[in-house]
Amino acid sequence: MDQRATRDRAGRGVRALARRLLGRVESDVPTPRRSNPDAVVDCAVYVNGRRQPGRPHYADAYARVQHGRDSFVWLGLHDPGPAVLAAVGRTFGLDELTVEQALADGHRPTVQRHGPVTLLVLRTAGYVEHDELTDTSEVIDTGDVMVLLGDRFAITVRHGAAGALRSVRAGIEGRPALLAAGPWAVAYAVCARMVDSYLEVAGHVERDLERVEEAVFARDRTADIQHIYQLKREVVEFKRAVLPLQAPLRTLLDPDGAPRALHRWFVDVDGRLSRAVDRVAAYDDLLTSIVQSRLAQLAVEQNNDMRKIAAWAAIAATQTGIAGIYGMNFDHMPELAWRYGYAGALALMAAAALALYRLFRRSGWL
């Protein structure tokens, strides 16, 4: 009995220890994100441009605005999965093609109309801080934002890390008169934020360009051609995000585009986008000139090296020629029996080398 009791106590001790260890291990494992497990960043109902209290489920929110006046729902999604988008599509009446387009990333900026739903695609851009430019540096991080607009809803679907829309929502909620225009006010706010981010990134890239330009045209010329080319690749990616947005944005200014009440706001965004396009195009052209200048510098440096090699080869060839002639051991050669012939030959070789060296030095070859 004593042995059985001892074994029971030992077993209970082992089980208690195991429970404590398991509890410690579970506490060390990161807990999954409890908020928005279905990629929903935010969902709100707006009436007359003012956000209503609470954060309802998007299905309840959409059902609520169906029976109200001057109201709509704004649903924000970040990297949603197929199941989430399928459920959202069923709730808001999106067709299959619209759901597929919203699921994939990497689209070109565009405006498409699928029945009563308008799809607006924009590219996001964010500057990646870095201490120095290398041949693998990531300078610009891009993604995309899709805005789905209906009569009573606005759905924003964001792919990638850049282009967070929390500040967009907070900013437009502070302007209820503008938000009262309905879902298209959300489209304006997103477009304005994306264009502002383009200008911000362009400012950072301009500083990188100044550093690269200084390194290329400095006296020591420390710039590496691979680093310059990497920056050009990043600028080209940035250019693909900015330039194609011009045509879709201007289609919103057509009579059948955005509401007339918002036209002047979209005109302002189009003006800022033109400034961003001009800056990005100028950066691309400048980088092309810098690359060509650096290649020309490398060609000149190689040419200088070849001239130095040729000059030293000519000096060495003179010594070799003199030594070769006097090393043939012919019977009848000038100064062959001269007492100071050896010293004279060395003096001739040194004089010839010195004369050639001064000649090449004066001409810039050495």
PDB file of C-alpha atoms in Angstrom, residues 21-285:
ATOM      1  CA  LEU A  21       5.566  23.101 -18.366  1.00  0.00           C
ATOM      2  CA  LEU A  22       2.807  22.983 -20.943  1.00  0.00           C
ATOM      3  CA  GLY A  23       1.347  26.178 -19.578  1.00  0.00           C
ATOM      4  CA  ARG A  24       4.756  27.848 -19.828  1.00  0.00           C
ATOM      5  CA  VAL A  25       5.265  26.628 -23.382  1.00  0.00           C
ATOM      6  CA  GLU A  26       1.805  27.837 -24.404  1.00  0.00           C
ATOM      7  CA  SER A  27       2.507  31.236 -22.871  1.00  0.00           C
ATOM      8  CA  ASP A  28       5.702  31.528 -24.955  1.00  0.00           C
ATOM      9  CA  VAL A  29       3.842  30.861 -28.215  1.00  0.00           C
ATOM     10  CA  PRO A  30       2.566  34.092 -29.828  1.00  0.00           C
ATOM     11  CA  THR A  31      -1.185  34.281 -29.631  1.00  0.00           C
ATOM     12  CA  PRO A  32      -3.018  34.784 -32.901  1.00  0.00           C
ATOM     13  CA  ARG A  33      -4.480  38.197 -33.624  1.00  0.00           C
ATOM     14  CA  ARG A  34      -7.847  38.317 -31.900  1.00  0.00           C
ATOM     15  CA  SER A  35      -9.080  41.496 -33.530  1.00  0.00           C
ATOM     16  CA  ASN A  36     -10.147  41.270 -37.169  1.00  0.00           C
ATOM     17  CA  PRO A  37      -9.226  37.606 -37.715  1.00  0.00           C
ATOM     18  CA  ASP A  38     -11.086  37.778 -41.056  1.00  0.00           C
ATOM     19  CA  ALA A  39      -8.916  40.640 -42.423  1.00  0.00           C
ATOM     20  CA  VAL A  40     -11.537  43.274 -41.568  1.00  0.00           C
ATOM     21  CA  VAL A  41      -9.638  46.382 -40.489  1.00  0.00           C
ATOM     22  CA  ASP A  42     -12.674  48.562 -39.821  1.00  0.00           C
ATOM     23  CA  CYS A  43     -16.356  48.749 -40.617  1.00  0.00           C
ATOM     24  CA  ALA A  44     -18.621  51.708 -39.923  1.00  0.00           C
ATOM     25  CA  VAL A  45     -21.959  53.203 -40.890  1.00  0.00           C
ATOM     26  CA  TYR A  46     -22.077  56.870 -41.899  1.00  0.00           C
ATOM     27  CA  VAL A  47     -25.232  58.963 -41.869  1.00  0.00           C
ATOM     28  CA  ASN A  48     -25.082  62.498 -43.294  1.00  0.00           C
ATOM     29  CA  GLY A  49     -21.288  62.285 -43.207  1.00  0.00           C
ATOM     30  CA  ARG A  50     -21.044  61.317 -39.539  1.00  0.00           C
ATOM     31  CA  ARG A  51     -19.903  57.986 -38.192  1.00  0.00           C
ATOM     32  CA  GLN A  52     -22.440  56.132 -36.138  1.00  0.00           C
ATOM     33  CA  PRO A  53     -21.429  54.569 -32.818  1.00  0.00           C
ATOM     34  CA  GLY A  54     -20.263  50.974 -32.702  1.00  0.00           C
ATOM     35  CA  ARG A  55     -18.475  48.677 -35.063  1.00  0.00           C
ATOM     36  CA  PRO A  56     -21.058  46.312 -36.542  1.00  0.00           C
ATOM     37  CA  HIS A  57     -20.489  43.310 -38.726  1.00  0.00           C
ATOM     38  CA  TYR A  58     -20.459  44.326 -42.374  1.00  0.00           C
ATOM     39  CA  ALA A  59     -23.575  42.275 -43.132  1.00  0.00           C
ATOM     40  CA  ASP A  60     -25.521  43.985 -40.336  1.00  0.00           C
ATOM     41  CA  ALA A  61     -24.147  47.367 -41.340  1.00  0.00           C
ATOM     42  CA  TYR A  62     -25.199  46.922 -44.968  1.00  0.00           C
ATOM     43  CA  ALA A  63     -28.649  45.759 -43.963  1.00  0.00           C
ATOM     44  CA  ARG A  64     -28.951  48.811 -41.744  1.00  0.00           C
ATOM     45  CA  VAL A  65     -28.128  51.365 -44.474  1.00  0.00           C
ATOM     46  CA  GLN A  66     -30.637  49.795 -46.850  1.00  0.00           C
ATOM     47  CA  HIS A  67     -33.457  51.356 -44.838  1.00  0.00           C
ATOM     48  CA  GLY A  68     -31.834  54.718 -44.118  1.00  0.00           C
ATOM     49  CA  ARG A  69     -31.416  57.915 -46.068  1.00  0.00           C
ATOM     50  CA  ASP A  70     -28.068  59.587 -46.839  1.00  0.00           C
ATOM     51  CA  SER A  71     -26.217  56.674 -45.295  1.00  0.00           C
ATOM     52  CA  PHE A  72     -23.618  54.171 -46.445  1.00  0.00           C
ATOM     53  CA  VAL A  73     -21.194  51.629 -45.008  1.00  0.00           C
ATOM     54  CA  TRP A  74     -17.403  51.741 -45.360  1.00  0.00           C
ATOM     55  CA  LEU A  75     -15.686  48.384 -45.046  1.00  0.00           C
ATOM     56  CA  GLY A  76     -11.896  48.228 -44.918  1.00  0.00           C
ATOM     57  CA  LEU A  77     -10.030  44.977 -45.710  1.00  0.00           C
ATOM     58  CA  HIS A  78      -6.312  44.158 -45.639  1.00  0.00           C
ATOM     59  CA  ASP A  79      -4.974  41.132 -47.551  1.00  0.00           C
ATOM     60  CA  PRO A  80      -8.269  39.220 -47.383  1.00  0.00           C
ATOM     61  CA  GLY A  81      -8.444  35.553 -48.292  1.00  0.00           C
ATOM     62  CA  PRO A  82     -10.776  33.949 -50.834  1.00  0.00           C
ATOM     63  CA  ALA A  83     -13.324  32.904 -48.213  1.00  0.00           C
ATOM     64  CA  VAL A  84     -13.571  36.405 -46.781  1.00  0.00           C
ATOM     65  CA  LEU A  85     -13.970  38.070 -50.173  1.00  0.00           C
ATOM     66  CA  ALA A  86     -16.503  35.485 -51.259  1.00  0.00           C
ATOM     67  CA  ALA A  87     -18.593  36.246 -48.175  1.00  0.00           C
ATOM     68  CA  VAL A  88     -18.232  39.993 -48.730  1.00  0.00           C
ATOM     69  CA  GLY A  89     -19.207  39.554 -52.377  1.00  0.00           C
ATOM     70  CA  ARG A  90     -22.379  37.692 -51.450  1.00  0.00           C
ATOM     71  CA  THR A  91     -23.317  40.343 -48.907  1.00  0.00           C
ATOM     72  CA  PHE A  92     -22.802  43.352 -51.159  1.00  0.00           C
ATOM     73  CA  GLY A  93     -23.901  41.712 -54.417  1.00  0.00           C
ATOM     74  CA  LEU A  94     -20.517  41.726 -56.160  1.00  0.00           C
ATOM     75  CA  ASP A  95     -20.122  39.607 -59.261  1.00  0.00           C
ATOM     76  CA  GLU A  96     -17.518  36.854 -59.568  1.00  0.00           C
ATOM     77  CA  LEU A  97     -15.135  38.874 -61.755  1.00  0.00           C
ATOM     78  CA  THR A  98     -15.071  41.764 -59.277  1.00  0.00           C
ATOM     79  CA  VAL A  99     -14.295  39.387 -56.422  1.00  0.00           C
ATOM     80  CA  GLU A 100     -11.463  37.766 -58.388  1.00  0.00           C
ATOM     81  CA  GLN A 101      -9.958  41.142 -59.249  1.00  0.00           C
ATOM     82  CA  ALA A 102     -10.120  42.267 -55.624  1.00  0.00           C
ATOM     83  CA  LEU A 103      -8.457  39.047 -54.487  1.00  0.00           C
ATOM     84  CA  ALA A 104      -5.330  39.397 -56.646  1.00  0.00           C
ATOM     85  CA  ASP A 105      -2.709  42.110 -56.276  1.00  0.00           C
ATOM     86  CA  GLY A 106      -0.351  43.744 -58.769  1.00  0.00           C
ATOM     87  CA  HIS A 107      -3.062  45.298 -60.946  1.00  0.00           C
ATOM     88  CA  ARG A 108      -2.420  48.339 -63.100  1.00  0.00           C
ATOM     89  CA  PRO A 109      -4.239  51.533 -61.969  1.00  0.00           C
ATOM     90  CA  THR A 110      -7.614  51.581 -63.634  1.00  0.00           C
ATOM     91  CA  VAL A 111     -11.313  52.429 -63.313  1.00  0.00           C
ATOM     92  CA  GLN A 112     -13.822  49.752 -64.279  1.00  0.00           C
ATOM     93  CA  ARG A 113     -17.567  49.553 -64.000  1.00  0.00           C
ATOM     94  CA  HIS A 114     -19.265  46.256 -63.297  1.00  0.00           C
ATOM     95  CA  GLY A 115     -22.947  47.075 -63.421  1.00  0.00           C
ATOM     96  CA  PRO A 116     -23.804  49.321 -60.461  1.00  0.00           C
ATOM     97  CA  VAL A 117     -20.348  48.786 -58.904  1.00  0.00           C
ATOM     98  CA  THR A 118     -17.299  50.903 -59.799  1.00  0.00           C
ATOM     99  CA  LEU A 119     -13.834  49.431 -59.246  1.00  0.00           C
ATOM    100  CA  LEU A 120     -10.987  51.881 -58.732  1.00  0.00           C
ATOM    101  CA  VAL A 121      -7.455  50.440 -58.550  1.00  0.00           C
ATOM    102  CA  LEU A 122      -4.518  52.479 -57.241  1.00  0.00           C
ATOM    103  CA  ARG A 123      -0.919  51.557 -56.526  1.00  0.00           C
ATOM    104  CA  THR A 124       0.514  52.298 -53.102  1.00  0.00           C
ATOM    105  CA  ALA A 125       4.090  53.422 -52.477  1.00  0.00           C
ATOM    106  CA  GLY A 126       6.186  53.746 -49.338  1.00  0.00           C
ATOM    107  CA  TYR A 127       9.795  54.748 -48.819  1.00  0.00           C
ATOM    108  CA  VAL A 128      12.052  52.171 -47.125  1.00  0.00           C
ATOM    109  CA  GLU A 129      14.622  53.792 -44.851  1.00  0.00           C
ATOM    110  CA  HIS A 130      18.216  52.611 -45.404  1.00  0.00           C
ATOM    111  CA  ASP A 131      21.621  53.705 -44.133  1.00  0.00           C
ATOM    112  CA  GLU A 132      23.367  53.355 -47.474  1.00  0.00           C
ATOM    113  CA  LEU A 133      22.490  52.292 -50.980  1.00  0.00           C
ATOM    114  CA  THR A 134      23.617  48.812 -52.030  1.00  0.00           C
ATOM    115  CA  ASP A 135      23.042  46.640 -55.071  1.00  0.00           C
ATOM    116  CA  THR A 136      20.140  44.891 -53.246  1.00  0.00           C
ATOM    117  CA  SER A 137      18.626  47.829 -51.343  1.00  0.00           C
ATOM    118  CA  GLU A 138      14.843  48.078 -51.311  1.00  0.00           C
ATOM    119  CA  VAL A 139      14.102  51.767 -51.643  1.00  0.00           C
ATOM    120  CA  ILE A 140      10.385  51.800 -52.504  1.00  0.00           C
ATOM    121  CA  ASP A 141       7.785  49.337 -51.254  1.00  0.00           C
ATOM    122  CA  THR A 142       4.697  49.106 -53.460  1.00  0.00           C
ATOM    123  CA  GLY A 143       1.304  47.491 -53.122  1.00  0.00           C
ATOM    124  CA  ASP A 144      -2.186  48.312 -54.264  1.00  0.00           C
ATOM    125  CA  VAL A 145      -5.541  49.543 -52.990  1.00  0.00           C
ATOM    126  CA  MET A 146      -8.844  48.677 -54.593  1.00  0.00           C
ATOM    127  CA  VAL A 147     -11.919  50.776 -53.925  1.00  0.00           C
ATOM    128  CA  LEU A 148     -15.289  49.190 -54.671  1.00  0.00           C
ATOM    129  CA  LEU A 149     -18.077  51.761 -54.843  1.00  0.00           C
ATOM    130  CA  GLY A 150     -21.773  51.060 -54.810  1.00  0.00           C
ATOM    131  CA  ASP A 151     -24.859  53.090 -54.118  1.00  0.00           C
ATOM    132  CA  ARG A 152     -24.717  52.390 -50.365  1.00  0.00           C
ATOM    133  CA  PHE A 153     -21.231  51.080 -49.731  1.00  0.00           C
ATOM    134  CA  ALA A 154     -17.523  51.690 -50.168  1.00  0.00           C
ATOM    135  CA  ILE A 155     -15.133  48.747 -49.785  1.00  0.00           C
ATOM    136  CA  THR A 156     -11.376  49.315 -49.640  1.00  0.00           C
ATOM    137  CA  VAL A 157      -9.152  46.279 -50.187  1.00  0.00           C
ATOM    138  CA  ARG A 158      -5.458  46.837 -49.513  1.00  0.00           C
ATOM    139  CA  HIS A 159      -2.635  44.486 -50.536  1.00  0.00           C
ATOM    140  CA  GLY A 160       0.889  44.934 -49.219  1.00  0.00           C
ATOM    141  CA  ALA A 161       2.406  46.744 -46.262  1.00  0.00           C
ATOM    142  CA  ALA A 162       2.461  50.242 -47.777  1.00  0.00           C
ATOM    143  CA  GLY A 163      -0.564  52.498 -47.977  1.00  0.00           C
ATOM    144  CA  ALA A 164      -2.342  52.062 -44.635  1.00  0.00           C
ATOM    145  CA  LEU A 165      -5.753  53.756 -44.676  1.00  0.00           C
ATOM    146  CA  ARG A 166      -6.320  54.432 -40.981  1.00  0.00           C
ATOM    147  CA  SER A 167      -5.192  58.031 -41.398  1.00  0.00           C
ATOM    148  CA  VAL A 168      -7.440  58.366 -44.457  1.00  0.00           C
ATOM    149  CA  ARG A 169     -10.493  57.279 -42.504  1.00  0.00           C
ATOM    150  CA  ALA A 170      -9.615  59.501 -39.554  1.00  0.00           C
ATOM    151  CA  GLY A 171      -9.033  62.484 -41.818  1.00  0.00           C
ATOM    152  CA  ILE A 172     -12.242  62.193 -43.812  1.00  0.00           C
ATOM    153  CA  GLU A 173     -14.301  61.568 -40.672  1.00  0.00           C
ATOM    154  CA  GLY A 174     -13.179  65.002 -39.504  1.00  0.00           C
ATOM    155  CA  ARG A 175     -14.821  66.526 -42.618  1.00  0.00           C
ATOM    156  CA  PRO A 176     -18.478  65.452 -42.367  1.00  0.00           C
ATOM    157  CA  ALA A 177     -19.600  67.937 -45.017  1.00  0.00           C
ATOM    158  CA  LEU A 178     -17.375  66.220 -47.574  1.00  0.00           C
ATOM    159  CA  LEU A 179     -18.159  62.721 -46.329  1.00  0.00           C
ATOM    160  CA  ALA A 180     -21.859  63.476 -46.744  1.00  0.00           C
ATOM    161  CA  ALA A 181     -21.312  63.164 -50.518  1.00  0.00           C
ATOM    162  CA  GLY A 182     -21.436  59.388 -50.034  1.00  0.00           C
ATOM    163  CA  PRO A 183     -19.142  56.522 -51.062  1.00  0.00           C
ATOM    164  CA  TRP A 184     -17.403  58.635 -53.709  1.00  0.00           C
ATOM    165  CA  ALA A 185     -16.024  60.818 -50.924  1.00  0.00           C
ATOM    166  CA  VAL A 186     -14.131  57.725 -49.753  1.00  0.00           C
ATOM    167  CA  ALA A 187     -12.726  57.314 -53.269  1.00  0.00           C
ATOM    168  CA  TYR A 188     -11.557  60.932 -53.234  1.00  0.00           C
ATOM    169  CA  ALA A 189      -9.921  60.543 -49.805  1.00  0.00           C
ATOM    170  CA  VAL A 190      -8.066  57.388 -50.896  1.00  0.00           C
ATOM    171  CA  CYS A 191      -6.900  58.995 -54.161  1.00  0.00           C
ATOM    172  CA  ALA A 192      -5.722  62.112 -52.322  1.00  0.00           C
ATOM    173  CA  ARG A 193      -3.773  60.049 -49.793  1.00  0.00           C
ATOM    174  CA  MET A 194      -2.103  57.929 -52.473  1.00  0.00           C
ATOM    175  CA  VAL A 195      -1.030  61.006 -54.447  1.00  0.00           C
ATOM    176  CA  ASP A 196       0.289  62.659 -51.290  1.00  0.00           C
ATOM    177  CA  SER A 197       2.297  59.522 -50.546  1.00  0.00           C
ATOM    178  CA  TYR A 198       3.767  59.691 -54.067  1.00  0.00           C
ATOM    179  CA  LEU A 199       4.990  63.223 -53.384  1.00  0.00           C
ATOM    180  CA  GLU A 200       6.426  62.162 -50.008  1.00  0.00           C
ATOM    181  CA  VAL A 201       8.299  59.231 -51.552  1.00  0.00           C
ATOM    182  CA  ALA A 202       9.525  61.488 -54.358  1.00  0.00           C
ATOM    183  CA  GLY A 203      11.071  63.816 -51.765  1.00  0.00           C
ATOM    184  CA  HIS A 204      12.994  60.940 -50.161  1.00  0.00           C
ATOM    185  CA  VAL A 205      14.127  59.620 -53.541  1.00  0.00           C
ATOM    186  CA  GLU A 206      15.371  63.082 -54.468  1.00  0.00           C
ATOM    187  CA  ARG A 207      17.738  63.011 -51.483  1.00  0.00           C
ATOM    188  CA  ASP A 208      19.023  59.599 -52.564  1.00  0.00           C
ATOM    189  CA  LEU A 209      19.610  60.991 -56.042  1.00  0.00           C
ATOM    190  CA  GLU A 210      21.584  63.911 -54.648  1.00  0.00           C
ATOM    191  CA  ARG A 211      23.848  61.546 -52.715  1.00  0.00           C
ATOM    192  CA  VAL A 212      24.374  59.344 -55.762  1.00  0.00           C
ATOM    193  CA  GLU A 213      25.105  62.342 -57.959  1.00  0.00           C
ATOM    194  CA  GLU A 214      27.665  63.660 -55.468  1.00  0.00           C
ATOM    195  CA  ALA A 215      29.363  60.240 -55.313  1.00  0.00           C
ATOM    196  CA  VAL A 216      29.512  59.934 -59.108  1.00  0.00           C
ATOM    197  CA  PHE A 217      31.023  63.350 -59.746  1.00  0.00           C
ATOM    198  CA  ALA A 218      33.229  63.500 -56.659  1.00  0.00           C
ATOM    199  CA  ARG A 219      37.002  63.515 -57.105  1.00  0.00           C
ATOM    200  CA  ASP A 220      37.430  60.029 -55.612  1.00  0.00           C
ATOM    201  CA  ARG A 221      34.349  58.639 -57.455  1.00  0.00           C
ATOM    202  CA  THR A 222      33.218  56.071 -54.918  1.00  0.00           C
ATOM    203  CA  ALA A 223      29.861  55.352 -56.591  1.00  0.00           C
ATOM    204  CA  ASP A 224      29.340  51.777 -57.750  1.00  0.00           C
ATOM    205  CA  ILE A 225      27.453  51.260 -60.993  1.00  0.00           C
ATOM    206  CA  GLN A 226      25.439  48.400 -59.415  1.00  0.00           C
ATOM    207  CA  HIS A 227      24.163  50.730 -56.687  1.00  0.00           C
ATOM    208  CA  ILE A 228      23.060  53.303 -59.235  1.00  0.00           C
ATOM    209  CA  TYR A 229      21.319  50.668 -61.318  1.00  0.00           C
ATOM    210  CA  GLN A 230      19.487  49.323 -58.259  1.00  0.00           C
ATOM    211  CA  LEU A 231      18.175  52.807 -57.494  1.00  0.00           C
ATOM    212  CA  LYS A 232      17.066  53.155 -61.113  1.00  0.00           C
ATOM    213  CA  ARG A 233      15.163  49.869 -60.870  1.00  0.00           C
ATOM    214  CA  GLU A 234      13.369  51.133 -57.769  1.00  0.00           C
ATOM    215  CA  VAL A 235      12.518  54.418 -59.493  1.00  0.00           C
ATOM    216  CA  VAL A 236      11.163  52.503 -62.497  1.00  0.00           C
ATOM    217  CA  GLU A 237       8.918  50.507 -60.152  1.00  0.00           C
ATOM    218  CA  PHE A 238       7.780  53.769 -58.598  1.00  0.00           C
ATOM    219  CA  LYS A 239       7.136  55.149 -62.074  1.00  0.00           C
ATOM    220  CA  ARG A 240       4.900  52.180 -62.902  1.00  0.00           C
ATOM    221  CA  ALA A 241       2.811  53.019 -59.854  1.00  0.00           C
ATOM    222  CA  VAL A 242       2.438  56.739 -60.537  1.00  0.00           C
ATOM    223  CA  LEU A 243       2.239  57.350 -64.273  1.00  0.00           C
ATOM    224  CA  PRO A 244      -0.589  54.915 -65.195  1.00  0.00           C
ATOM    225  CA  LEU A 245      -2.944  56.597 -62.680  1.00  0.00           C
ATOM    226  CA  GLN A 246      -3.314  59.716 -64.841  1.00  0.00           C
ATOM    227  CA  ALA A 247      -5.762  58.268 -67.366  1.00  0.00           C
ATOM    228  CA  PRO A 248      -8.103  56.545 -64.834  1.00  0.00           C
ATOM    229  CA  LEU A 249      -8.187  59.629 -62.625  1.00  0.00           C
ATOM    230  CA  ARG A 250      -9.182  61.857 -65.507  1.00  0.00           C
ATOM    231  CA  THR A 251     -11.991  59.522 -66.498  1.00  0.00           C
ATOM    232  CA  LEU A 252     -13.552  60.306 -63.125  1.00  0.00           C
ATOM    233  CA  LEU A 253     -13.907  63.908 -64.315  1.00  0.00           C
ATOM    234  CA  ASP A 254     -16.171  62.847 -67.184  1.00  0.00           C
ATOM    235  CA  PRO A 255     -19.906  63.529 -66.857  1.00  0.00           C
ATOM    236  CA  ASP A 256     -20.570  59.861 -66.100  1.00  0.00           C
ATOM    237  CA  GLY A 257     -17.663  59.634 -63.651  1.00  0.00           C
ATOM    238  CA  ALA A 258     -17.595  60.934 -60.118  1.00  0.00           C
ATOM    239  CA  PRO A 259     -20.492  63.052 -58.817  1.00  0.00           C
ATOM    240  CA  ARG A 260     -20.410  66.693 -59.893  1.00  0.00           C
ATOM    241  CA  ALA A 261     -20.144  67.829 -56.280  1.00  0.00           C
ATOM    242  CA  LEU A 262     -16.728  66.141 -56.026  1.00  0.00           C
ATOM    243  CA  HIS A 263     -15.297  67.149 -59.409  1.00  0.00           C
ATOM    244  CA  ARG A 264     -13.313  70.089 -58.062  1.00  0.00           C
ATOM    245  CA  TRP A 265     -11.792  67.844 -55.404  1.00  0.00           C
ATOM    246  CA  PHE A 266     -10.698  65.311 -58.008  1.00  0.00           C
ATOM    247  CA  VAL A 267      -9.321  68.164 -60.131  1.00  0.00           C
ATOM    248  CA  ASP A 268      -7.112  69.118 -57.186  1.00  0.00           C
ATOM    249  CA  VAL A 269      -5.904  65.516 -56.888  1.00  0.00           C
ATOM    250  CA  ASP A 270      -5.197  65.428 -60.624  1.00  0.00           C
ATOM    251  CA  GLY A 271      -3.057  68.557 -60.318  1.00  0.00           C
ATOM    252  CA  ARG A 272      -0.992  67.069 -57.500  1.00  0.00           C
ATOM    253  CA  LEU A 273      -0.644  63.835 -59.460  1.00  0.00           C
ATOM    254  CA  SER A 274       0.739  65.803 -62.417  1.00  0.00           C
ATOM    255  CA  ARG A 275       3.432  67.236 -60.142  1.00  0.00           C
ATOM    256  CA  ALA A 276       4.305  63.749 -58.909  1.00  0.00           C
ATOM    257  CA  VAL A 277       4.451  62.445 -62.494  1.00  0.00           C
ATOM    258  CA  ASP A 278       6.771  65.261 -63.551  1.00  0.00           C
ATOM    259  CA  ARG A 279       9.100  64.625 -60.618  1.00  0.00           C
ATOM    260  CA  VAL A 280       9.246  60.865 -61.133  1.00  0.00           C
ATOM    261  CA  ALA A 281       9.842  61.233 -64.875  1.00  0.00           C
ATOM    262  CA  ALA A 282      12.608  63.753 -64.180  1.00  0.00           C
ATOM    263  CA  TYR A 283      14.212  61.377 -61.650  1.00  0.00           C
ATOM    264  CA  ASP A 284      14.171  58.558 -64.182  1.00  0.00           C
ATOM    265  CA  ASP A 285      15.801  60.746 -66.828  1.00  0.00           C
TER     266      ASP A 285
END
